[in-house]
Coordinates of C-alpha atoms and ligand atoms in Angstrom, one line a residue:
M30 CA -19.7 1.4 6.6
A31 CA -19.6 -0.6 3.3
H32 CA -20.6 -4.3 3.7
V33 CA -19.1 -6.8 1.3
K34 CA -19.6 -10.5 0.7
L35 CA -17.0 -13.2 0.6
K36 CA -15.5 -13.7 -2.9
D37 CA -16.6 -10.1 -3.8
V38 CA -13.9 -8.2 -5.7
V39 CA -13.5 -4.9 -3.8
I40 CA -11.7 -1.8 -5.1
F41 CA -10.1 0.6 -2.6
E42 CA -9.1 4.2 -3.6
T43 CA -6.3 5.3 -1.4
L44 CA -4.6 8.6 -0.5
D45 CA -0.8 8.8 -0.2
A46 CA 0.9 8.8 3.2
L47 CA 0.3 12.6 3.6
S48 CA -3.2 12.5 2.3
N49 CA -2.2 14.0 -1.1
Q50 CA -1.0 17.3 0.5
I51 CA 2.4 17.4 -1.3
K52 CA 2.0 19.3 -4.6
D53 CA 5.5 20.5 -5.2
E54 CA 9.1 20.1 -3.9
N55 CA 9.1 23.5 -2.2
V56 CA 6.3 22.6 0.1
R57 CA 7.0 23.8 3.6
L58 CA 6.8 21.2 6.3
E59 CA 4.9 23.5 8.6
T60 CA 2.0 23.8 6.1
I61 CA 1.4 20.1 6.2
D62 CA -1.3 18.7 8.5
L63 CA 0.5 15.8 10.1
T64 CA -2.7 14.6 11.7
K65 CA -3.5 13.3 8.2
R66 CA -0.4 11.2 8.1
N67 CA -0.7 7.6 7.0
P68 CA -4.4 7.4 6.2
A69 CA -6.2 4.1 5.5
T70 CA -9.3 3.7 3.4
G71 CA -12.2 1.9 5.1
P72 CA -13.0 0.0 7.1
I73 CA -15.3 -2.4 5.3
Y74 CA -17.4 -5.0 7.0
V75 CA -17.0 -8.5 5.5
E76 CA -20.1 -10.7 5.9
N77 CA -19.8 -14.1 7.6
V78 CA -16.4 -13.4 9.2
E79 CA -16.2 -13.7 12.9
P80 CA -13.6 -13.5 15.7
G81 CA -11.3 -16.5 15.6
D82 CA -11.4 -16.8 11.8
T83 CA -8.7 -15.8 9.3
L84 CA -9.5 -13.2 6.7
V85 CA -7.8 -14.0 3.4
V86 CA -7.0 -10.9 1.3
E87 CA -6.0 -11.8 -2.2
I88 CA -4.2 -8.9 -3.9
L89 CA -5.5 -8.8 -7.5
D90 CA -4.0 -5.4 -8.5
V91 CA -2.2 -2.3 -7.1
A92 CA -2.6 0.5 -9.6
P93 CA -0.4 3.5 -8.7
S94 CA -1.0 7.2 -9.5
E95 CA 1.3 8.8 -12.1
R96 CA 3.3 10.7 -9.5
G97 CA 4.8 9.9 -6.2
W98 CA 7.1 11.6 -3.7
I99 CA 9.8 10.7 -1.1
R100 CA 10.9 12.8 1.7
V101 CA 13.4 13.0 4.6
Y102 CA 13.0 15.0 7.7
P103 CA 15.2 15.6 10.7
G104 CA 14.7 12.8 13.3
G105 CA 13.3 10.4 10.7
G106 CA 14.6 7.0 9.6
V107 CA 17.4 4.8 10.7
L108 CA 19.9 7.7 10.7
H109 CA 17.7 9.9 12.8
D110 CA 20.5 11.3 14.9
K111 CA 22.3 12.9 11.9
L112 CA 22.1 16.6 11.2
F113 CA 20.2 17.0 7.9
K114 CA 17.6 19.2 6.3
P115 CA 14.1 18.3 5.4
K116 CA 13.8 17.5 1.7
V117 CA 11.0 16.4 -0.7
K118 CA 11.4 14.9 -4.1
L119 CA 8.6 14.4 -6.6
L120 CA 9.0 11.2 -8.7
H121 CA 7.2 10.5 -12.0
L122 CA 6.1 7.0 -12.9
E123 CA 6.2 6.1 -16.5
N124 CA 6.1 2.8 -18.4
E125 CA 6.4 0.7 -15.1
T126 CA 9.5 2.6 -14.1
V127 CA 10.3 5.5 -11.8
K128 CA 13.4 7.7 -12.1
F129 CA 15.3 9.0 -9.1
N130 CA 17.5 11.7 -10.8
N131 CA 18.9 9.7 -13.7
I132 CA 18.6 6.4 -11.9
G133 CA 15.8 4.3 -13.3
M134 CA 14.1 1.5 -11.4
P135 CA 11.2 -0.8 -12.1
I136 CA 8.1 -0.2 -10.0
K137 CA 6.6 -2.8 -7.8
P138 CA 3.5 -1.2 -6.2
M139 CA 2.8 -2.5 -2.7
I140 CA 0.5 -1.9 0.2
G141 CA 2.1 -0.4 3.3
V142 CA -0.9 -0.4 5.6
L143 CA -3.3 -3.3 5.6
G144 CA -5.2 -4.3 8.7
V145 CA -8.3 -5.4 10.5
A146 CA -9.8 -3.9 13.7
P147 CA -8.2 -4.9 17.0
S148 CA -10.2 -6.8 19.6
E149 CA -11.1 -3.5 21.4
G150 CA -10.7 0.2 21.0
E151 CA -8.8 1.9 18.2
F152 CA -5.3 1.4 16.8
P153 CA -3.2 4.1 15.0
T154 CA -2.4 3.4 11.4
I155 CA 1.2 4.3 12.0
T156 CA 2.2 1.0 13.7
P157 CA 2.1 -2.7 12.9
S158 CA 0.7 -5.2 15.4
Y159 CA -1.1 -8.5 15.5
H160 CA -4.0 -7.1 13.4
G161 CA -1.6 -6.0 10.6
G162 CA -1.5 -2.2 10.2
N163 CA 1.6 -0.3 9.0
M164 CA 3.6 -3.4 8.2
D165 CA 5.5 -2.0 5.2
V166 CA 6.1 -5.5 3.8
A167 CA 7.4 -5.0 0.2
L168 CA 6.0 -8.4 -0.7
I169 CA 2.3 -7.3 -0.3
T170 CA 1.8 -6.6 -3.9
K171 CA -0.2 -8.0 -6.9
G172 CA -0.3 -11.8 -6.7
S173 CA 0.3 -12.1 -3.0
K174 CA -2.2 -13.2 -0.3
V175 CA -2.4 -11.9 3.2
Y176 CA -3.9 -13.9 6.1
L177 CA -5.1 -11.7 9.0
P178 CA -6.4 -12.9 12.4
V179 CA -10.0 -11.7 12.9
F180 CA -10.9 -10.1 16.2
V181 CA -14.3 -8.5 15.6
E182 CA -17.4 -9.4 13.6
G183 CA -17.0 -8.4 10.0
A184 CA -13.2 -8.1 10.5
L185 CA -13.3 -4.3 9.5
L186 CA -10.6 -4.2 6.9
A187 CA -8.8 -1.0 5.9
L188 CA -5.8 -0.3 3.8
G189 CA -3.6 2.5 2.4
D190 CA 0.0 3.9 2.3
L191 CA 0.9 2.5 -1.2
H192 CA 4.5 2.6 -2.3
A193 CA 5.6 2.3 -5.9
V194 CA 9.0 1.1 -4.8
Q195 CA 10.4 0.2 -1.4
G196 CA 13.4 -1.7 -0.2
D197 CA 13.5 -3.9 2.9
G198 CA 14.1 -1.7 5.9
E199 CA 12.7 1.5 4.4
I200 CA 15.8 3.2 5.6
C201 CA 14.8 6.9 5.4
S202 CA 11.3 6.2 6.6
T203 CA 9.5 7.0 3.4
A204 CA 9.4 5.2 0.0
V205 CA 8.0 6.3 -3.3
E206 CA 4.7 7.4 -1.6
I207 CA 1.7 7.2 -4.0
S208 CA -2.0 7.3 -4.0
G209 CA -3.8 4.7 -6.1
E210 CA -6.3 1.9 -6.4
V211 CA -6.2 -1.5 -4.9
K212 CA -8.2 -4.4 -6.1
I213 CA -8.7 -7.3 -3.7
R214 CA -10.8 -10.5 -3.3
L215 CA -11.8 -11.6 0.2
D216 CA -12.2 -15.1 1.6
V217 CA -12.3 -16.7 5.1
I218 CA -10.9 -19.7 6.9
K219 CA -13.3 -20.5 9.7
G220 CA -12.3 -21.3 13.2
M221 CA -8.5 -20.9 12.8
R222 CA -6.3 -17.9 12.8
P223 CA -2.6 -17.0 12.8
K224 CA -1.0 -15.3 15.7
Y225 CA 0.6 -12.7 13.4
P226 CA -0.3 -11.8 9.8
I227 CA 1.0 -14.2 7.2
V228 CA 2.0 -13.2 3.6
E229 CA 1.9 -15.9 1.0
L230 CA 3.9 -15.8 -2.3
E231 CA 4.1 -18.5 -4.9
D232 CA 6.8 -20.4 -3.1
S233 CA 6.9 -19.1 0.5
Y234 CA 5.0 -18.0 3.6
S235 CA 6.2 -15.1 5.7
I236 CA 5.2 -14.6 9.4
V237 CA 5.1 -10.8 9.9
T238 CA 6.0 -9.7 13.4
F239 CA 6.7 -6.5 15.2
G240 CA 8.5 -5.1 18.2
H241 CA 9.7 -2.1 20.1
S242 CA 13.2 -2.9 18.7
L243 CA 14.3 -5.1 15.8
D244 CA 15.7 -7.5 18.4
D245 CA 12.3 -7.8 19.9
A246 CA 10.6 -8.4 16.5
L247 CA 13.3 -10.9 15.6
Y248 CA 12.6 -12.8 18.8
R249 CA 8.8 -12.9 18.1
A250 CA 9.4 -14.1 14.5
S251 CA 11.8 -16.8 15.6
E252 CA 9.6 -18.0 18.4
E253 CA 6.5 -18.3 16.1
V254 CA 8.4 -19.9 13.3
V255 CA 9.9 -22.6 15.6
K256 CA 6.4 -23.3 17.0
S257 CA 5.1 -23.7 13.4
L258 CA 7.9 -26.1 12.6
M259 CA 7.1 -28.1 15.7
R260 CA 3.5 -28.5 14.5
A261 CA 4.4 -29.1 10.9
H262 CA 6.9 -31.9 11.6
G263 CA 5.9 -33.2 15.0
L264 CA 9.3 -32.1 16.4
E265 CA 10.4 -31.2 20.0
F266 CA 11.6 -27.7 20.5
E267 CA 15.3 -28.6 20.2
E268 CA 15.0 -30.1 16.7
A269 CA 12.6 -27.4 15.4
Y270 CA 15.0 -24.8 16.7
M271 CA 17.8 -26.5 14.7
L272 CA 15.7 -26.8 11.6
S273 CA 14.7 -23.1 11.8
S274 CA 18.3 -22.2 11.5
L275 CA 18.6 -24.1 8.2
I276 CA 15.5 -23.2 6.3
V277 CA 14.1 -19.9 7.6
N278 CA 15.2 -16.4 6.4
L279 CA 14.6 -13.6 8.8
R280 CA 14.2 -10.3 6.9
V281 CA 13.6 -6.7 7.8
N282 CA 10.3 -5.2 6.7
Q283 CA 10.9 -1.7 8.1
A284 CA 13.3 -0.4 10.7
V285 CA 11.7 3.0 11.1
N286 CA 8.1 2.9 12.3
P287 CA 7.3 3.3 16.0
M288 CA 7.1 -0.5 16.1
R289 CA 9.8 -2.2 14.0
G290 CA 8.9 -5.1 11.6
I291 CA 10.6 -8.4 10.8
R292 CA 9.3 -11.4 8.8
A293 CA 10.3 -15.0 9.0
E294 CA 10.2 -16.5 5.4
I295 CA 9.7 -20.2 5.1
P296 CA 9.7 -22.1 1.7
K297 CA 6.4 -23.8 1.2
K298 CA 8.0 -27.2 0.9
Y299 CA 8.6 -27.2 4.6
V300 CA 5.3 -26.0 6.0
K301 CA 1.6 -26.0 5.2
L302 CA -0.7 -23.1 5.7
N303 CA -2.6 -25.0 8.5
D304 CA 0.6 -25.3 10.5
L305 CA 0.7 -21.5 10.7
L306 CA -3.0 -21.0 11.6
N307 CA -3.9 -22.9 14.7
Y308 CA -3.0 -20.2 17.1
G309 CA -4.4 -20.9 20.6
Q310 CA -3.7 -24.7 20.4
S311 CA -0.6 -26.2 21.8
P312 CA 2.2 -26.4 19.3
Ligands
CA26 CA1 4.3 2.9 6.0
CA27 CA1 4.6 5.2 3.4

Protein backbone atom coordinates (compact mmCIF):
# COMPACT_ATOMS: atom_id res chain seq x y z
CA MET A 1 0.00 0.00 0.00
CA ALA A 2 1.32 3.47 -0.87
CA HIS A 3 2.11 5.72 2.11
CA VAL A 4 1.81 9.48 1.74
CA LYS A 5 2.56 12.40 4.02
CA LEU A 6 0.26 15.23 4.95
CA LYS A 7 0.46 18.11 2.46
CA ASP A 8 1.71 15.78 -0.26
CA VAL A 9 0.07 16.21 -3.63
CA VAL A 10 -1.21 12.80 -4.70
CA ILE A 11 -2.36 11.76 -8.17
CA PHE A 12 -4.86 8.91 -8.53
CA GLU A 13 -5.40 7.23 -11.91
CA THR A 14 -8.91 5.83 -12.01
CA LEU A 15 -10.88 3.42 -14.18
CA ASP A 16 -14.46 4.18 -15.19
CA ALA A 17 -17.48 2.64 -13.45
CA LEU A 18 -17.21 -0.60 -15.48
CA SER A 19 -13.39 -0.80 -15.29
CA ASN A 20 -13.00 0.50 -18.87
CA GLN A 21 -14.75 -2.59 -20.34
CA ILE A 22 -17.09 -0.61 -22.65
CA LYS A 23 -15.39 -0.11 -26.01
CA ASP A 24 -18.36 0.44 -28.32
CA GLU A 25 -22.11 1.02 -28.25
CA ASN A 26 -22.94 -2.51 -29.38
CA VAL A 27 -21.33 -4.08 -26.34
CA ARG A 28 -23.46 -6.95 -25.04
CA LEU A 29 -24.32 -6.69 -21.38
CA GLU A 30 -23.63 -10.37 -20.77
CA THR A 31 -20.00 -9.91 -21.84
CA ILE A 32 -19.38 -7.33 -19.11
CA ASP A 33 -17.91 -8.55 -15.85
CA LEU A 34 -20.14 -6.81 -13.32
CA THR A 35 -17.90 -7.85 -10.43
CA LYS A 36 -15.65 -5.07 -11.72
CA ARG A 37 -18.39 -2.46 -11.25
CA ASN A 38 -17.55 0.83 -9.54
CA PRO A 39 -13.86 0.26 -8.83
CA ALA A 40 -11.89 2.63 -6.61
CA THR A 41 -8.16 3.29 -6.82
CA GLY A 42 -6.27 2.79 -3.58
CA PRO A 43 -6.31 2.66 -0.69
CA ILE A 44 -3.43 4.88 0.36
CA TYR A 45 -2.16 5.20 3.92
CA VAL A 46 -1.86 8.79 5.15
CA GLU A 47 0.81 9.23 7.80
CA ASN A 48 -0.04 10.87 11.14
CA VAL A 49 -3.78 10.36 10.71
CA GLU A 50 -5.59 8.44 13.44
CA PRO A 51 -9.09 7.32 14.39
CA GLY A 52 -11.11 10.28 15.67
CA ASP A 53 -9.40 12.73 13.29
CA THR A 54 -10.78 14.37 10.16
CA LEU A 55 -9.05 13.70 6.85
CA VAL A 56 -9.18 16.81 4.67
CA VAL A 57 -9.16 16.07 0.94
CA GLU A 58 -8.56 19.14 -1.19
CA ILE A 59 -9.50 18.49 -4.81
CA LEU A 60 -6.86 20.22 -6.95
CA ASP A 61 -7.88 18.81 -10.31
CA VAL A 62 -10.09 16.19 -11.97
CA ALA A 63 -8.77 15.48 -15.47
CA PRO A 64 -11.19 13.40 -17.57
CA SER A 65 -10.44 10.95 -20.35
CA GLU A 66 -11.46 11.99 -23.88
CA ARG A 67 -14.36 9.60 -24.05
CA GLY A 68 -17.13 8.64 -21.69
CA TRP A 69 -20.29 6.60 -21.78
CA ILE A 70 -23.73 6.49 -20.25
CA ARG A 71 -26.02 3.51 -20.10
CA VAL A 72 -29.48 2.43 -19.04
CA TYR A 73 -30.43 -1.10 -18.11
CA PRO A 74 -33.76 -2.66 -17.13
CA GLY A 75 -34.34 -2.35 -13.41
CA GLY A 76 -31.91 0.56 -13.09
CA GLY A 77 -32.53 4.10 -11.93
CA VAL A 78 -35.53 5.96 -10.53
CA LEU A 79 -37.85 4.57 -13.24
CA HIS A 80 -36.71 1.00 -12.63
CA ASP A 81 -40.23 -0.44 -13.03
CA LYS A 82 -40.63 0.72 -16.65
CA LEU A 83 -40.15 -1.67 -19.53
CA PHE A 84 -37.13 -0.59 -21.53
CA LYS A 85 -34.12 -2.00 -23.29
CA PRO A 86 -30.50 -1.81 -22.23
CA LYS A 87 -28.66 0.90 -24.15
CA VAL A 88 -25.15 2.34 -24.14
CA LYS A 89 -24.06 5.67 -25.61
CA LEU A 90 -20.46 6.72 -26.10
CA LEU A 91 -19.88 10.42 -25.55
CA HIS A 92 -16.88 12.43 -26.69
CA LEU A 93 -15.41 15.23 -24.63
CA GLU A 94 -13.93 18.12 -26.53
CA ASN A 95 -13.05 21.68 -25.53
CA GLU A 96 -14.58 21.30 -22.07
CA THR A 97 -17.91 20.20 -23.50
CA VAL A 98 -19.68 16.94 -24.15
CA LYS A 99 -22.33 16.37 -26.79
CA PHE A 100 -25.39 14.19 -26.23
CA ASN A 101 -26.71 13.82 -29.80
CA ASN A 102 -26.69 17.49 -30.84
CA ILE A 103 -27.17 18.79 -27.31
CA GLY A 104 -23.95 20.30 -26.01
CA MET A 105 -23.22 20.80 -22.33
CA PRO A 106 -20.22 22.04 -20.35
CA ILE A 107 -18.30 19.36 -18.48
CA LYS A 108 -17.83 19.57 -14.73
CA PRO A 109 -15.70 16.54 -13.87
CA MET A 110 -16.52 15.15 -10.42
CA ILE A 111 -15.59 12.26 -8.16
CA GLY A 112 -18.43 9.77 -7.54
CA VAL A 113 -16.63 7.47 -5.09
CA LEU A 114 -14.42 8.94 -2.36
CA GLY A 115 -13.98 7.25 0.98
CA VAL A 116 -11.86 6.00 3.84
CA ALA A 117 -11.90 2.57 5.48
CA PRO A 118 -14.76 1.82 7.88
CA SER A 119 -13.97 0.98 11.50
CA GLU A 120 -13.91 -2.73 10.78
CA GLY A 121 -14.24 -5.12 7.87
CA GLU A 122 -14.79 -4.17 4.25
CA PHE A 123 -17.33 -1.91 2.60
CA PRO A 124 -18.60 -2.22 -1.00
CA THR A 125 -17.74 0.72 -3.27
CA ILE A 126 -21.34 0.81 -4.54
CA THR A 127 -22.92 2.45 -1.47
CA PRO A 128 -22.38 5.62 0.53
CA SER A 129 -22.13 5.59 4.32
CA TYR A 130 -20.43 7.44 7.19
CA HIS A 131 -17.00 6.81 5.61
CA GLY A 132 -17.97 8.42 2.26
CA GLY A 133 -18.04 5.85 -0.55
CA ASN A 134 -20.35 6.06 -3.56
CA MET A 135 -21.74 9.48 -2.62
CA ASP A 136 -22.20 10.80 -6.19
CA VAL A 137 -22.17 14.40 -5.00
CA ALA A 138 -21.82 16.57 -8.11
CA LEU A 139 -20.10 19.24 -5.98
CA ILE A 140 -16.99 17.09 -5.40
CA THR A 141 -14.95 18.65 -8.15
CA LYS A 142 -11.91 20.89 -8.64
CA GLY A 143 -11.80 23.55 -5.92
CA SER A 144 -13.91 21.72 -3.35
CA LYS A 145 -12.75 20.17 -0.08
CA VAL A 146 -14.11 17.02 1.49
CA TYR A 147 -13.87 16.31 5.23
CA LEU A 148 -14.04 12.60 6.07
CA PRO A 149 -14.26 11.03 9.54
CA VAL A 150 -11.27 8.76 10.17
CA PHE A 151 -11.89 5.30 11.64
CA VAL A 152 -8.54 3.49 11.21
CA GLU A 153 -4.89 4.49 11.37
CA GLY A 154 -3.76 6.05 8.09
CA ALA A 155 -7.41 6.61 7.06
CA LEU A 156 -6.96 4.35 3.96
CA LEU A 157 -8.33 6.65 1.29
CA ALA A 158 -9.61 5.41 -2.06
CA LEU A 159 -11.49 7.09 -4.90
CA GLY A 160 -12.92 6.51 -8.38
CA ASP A 161 -16.12 6.60 -10.46
CA LEU A 162 -15.48 9.94 -12.14
CA HIS A 163 -18.33 11.65 -14.01
CA ALA A 164 -17.77 14.36 -16.64
CA VAL A 165 -21.34 15.59 -16.11
CA GLN A 166 -23.98 14.57 -13.57
CA GLY A 167 -27.20 16.17 -12.44
CA ASP A 168 -28.46 15.96 -8.86
CA GLY A 169 -30.34 12.70 -8.47
CA GLU A 170 -28.50 10.82 -11.23
CA ILE A 171 -31.93 9.72 -12.49
CA CYS A 172 -30.99 6.82 -14.81
CA SER A 173 -28.26 5.59 -12.39
CA THR A 174 -25.29 6.41 -14.63
CA ALA A 175 -23.81 9.75 -15.68
CA VAL A 176 -21.07 10.56 -18.23
CA GLU A 177 -18.86 7.78 -16.86
CA ILE A 178 -15.16 8.42 -17.43
CA SER A 179 -11.73 7.27 -16.41
CA GLY A 180 -9.20 9.96 -15.56
CA GLU A 181 -6.72 11.46 -13.15
CA VAL A 182 -7.46 13.12 -9.85
CA LYS A 183 -4.98 15.40 -8.12
CA ILE A 184 -5.54 15.96 -4.39
CA ARG A 185 -3.73 17.37 -1.37
CA LEU A 186 -4.31 15.87 2.07
CA ASP A 187 -4.44 17.44 5.49
CA VAL A 188 -5.75 16.50 8.92
CA ILE A 189 -7.75 18.04 11.73
CA LYS A 190 -6.69 16.28 14.92
CA GLY A 191 -9.10 15.00 17.54
CA MET A 192 -12.33 16.11 15.87
CA ARG A 193 -14.44 14.56 13.20
CA PRO A 194 -17.78 14.99 11.47
CA LYS A 195 -20.50 12.39 11.83
CA TYR A 196 -21.02 12.37 8.06
CA PRO A 197 -18.74 13.56 5.24
CA ILE A 198 -18.75 17.33 4.71
CA VAL A 199 -18.21 19.04 1.34
CA GLU A 200 -16.91 22.61 1.39
CA LEU A 201 -17.36 25.04 -1.49
CA GLU A 202 -16.42 28.71 -1.55
CA ASP A 203 -19.61 29.81 0.16
CA SER A 204 -21.22 26.72 1.70
CA TYR A 205 -20.85 23.50 3.65
CA SER A 206 -22.86 20.41 2.81
CA ILE A 207 -23.50 17.53 5.20
CA VAL A 208 -23.68 14.38 3.08
CA THR A 209 -26.05 11.72 4.43
CA PHE A 210 -27.43 8.44 3.22
CA GLY A 211 -30.38 6.14 3.90
CA HIS A 212 -32.34 3.13 2.72
CA SER A 213 -34.84 5.61 1.29
CA LEU A 214 -34.65 9.30 0.42
CA ASP A 215 -36.92 9.97 3.43
CA ASP A 216 -34.45 8.17 5.67
CA ALA A 217 -31.55 10.20 4.24
CA LEU A 218 -33.54 13.46 4.55
CA TYR A 219 -34.16 12.69 8.22
CA ARG A 220 -30.46 12.11 8.90
CA ALA A 221 -29.47 15.31 7.06
CA SER A 222 -32.09 17.36 8.92
CA GLU A 223 -31.18 15.89 12.31
CA GLU A 224 -27.46 16.57 11.83
CA VAL A 225 -27.90 20.08 10.48
CA VAL A 226 -30.19 21.05 13.38
CA LYS A 227 -27.60 19.73 15.86
CA SER A 228 -24.95 21.79 14.07
CA LEU A 229 -27.08 24.94 14.33
CA MET A 230 -27.63 24.28 18.06
CA ARG A 231 -23.84 24.19 18.51
CA ALA A 232 -23.15 27.14 16.21
CA HIS A 233 -25.59 29.53 17.85
CA GLY A 234 -26.14 28.08 21.33
CA LEU A 235 -29.78 27.39 20.52
CA GLU A 236 -32.29 24.99 22.02
CA PHE A 237 -33.71 22.41 19.65
CA GLU A 238 -36.92 24.33 18.95
CA GLU A 239 -35.16 27.44 17.66
CA ALA A 240 -32.45 25.55 15.74
CA TYR A 241 -35.28 23.55 14.11
CA MET A 242 -36.96 26.82 13.07
CA LEU A 243 -33.69 28.31 11.81
CA SER A 244 -32.93 25.21 9.73
CA SER A 245 -36.18 25.76 7.87
CA LEU A 246 -34.98 29.20 6.80
CA ILE A 247 -31.34 28.77 5.80
CA VAL A 248 -30.72 25.11 4.90
CA ASN A 249 -31.31 23.61 1.48
CA LEU A 250 -31.87 19.86 1.33
CA ARG A 251 -30.72 18.51 -2.01
CA VAL A 252 -30.61 15.08 -3.62
CA ASN A 253 -27.17 13.67 -4.43
CA GLN A 254 -28.37 10.47 -6.01
CA ALA A 255 -31.69 8.64 -5.86
CA VAL A 256 -30.48 5.39 -7.38
CA ASN A 257 -27.71 3.69 -5.39
CA PRO A 258 -28.50 0.88 -2.94
CA MET A 259 -28.29 3.63 -0.28
CA ARG A 260 -29.84 6.95 -1.36
CA GLY A 261 -27.99 10.22 -0.78
CA ILE A 262 -29.08 13.66 0.44
CA ARG A 263 -27.05 16.70 1.42
CA ALA A 264 -27.93 19.59 3.71
CA GLU A 265 -26.35 22.77 2.31
CA ILE A 266 -25.69 25.64 4.73
CA PRO A 267 -24.24 29.00 3.68
CA LYS A 268 -20.92 29.61 5.49
CA LYS A 269 -22.21 32.81 7.05
CA TYR A 270 -24.37 30.74 9.42
CA VAL A 271 -21.98 28.05 10.57
CA LYS A 272 -18.26 27.43 11.17
CA LEU A 273 -16.43 24.28 10.23
CA ASN A 274 -15.84 23.44 13.91
CA ASP A 275 -19.60 23.39 14.49
CA LEU A 276 -19.78 20.49 12.04
CA LEU A 277 -16.89 18.49 13.46
CA ASN A 278 -17.32 17.80 17.15
CA TYR A 279 -19.23 14.60 16.69
CA GLY A 280 -19.38 12.63 19.92
CA GLN A 281 -19.79 15.72 22.10
CA SER A 282 -23.19 16.89 23.18
CA PRO A 283 -24.75 19.42 20.79
CA1 LIG B 1 -21.59 6.35 -8.54
CA1 LIG C 1 -20.84 6.31 -11.97
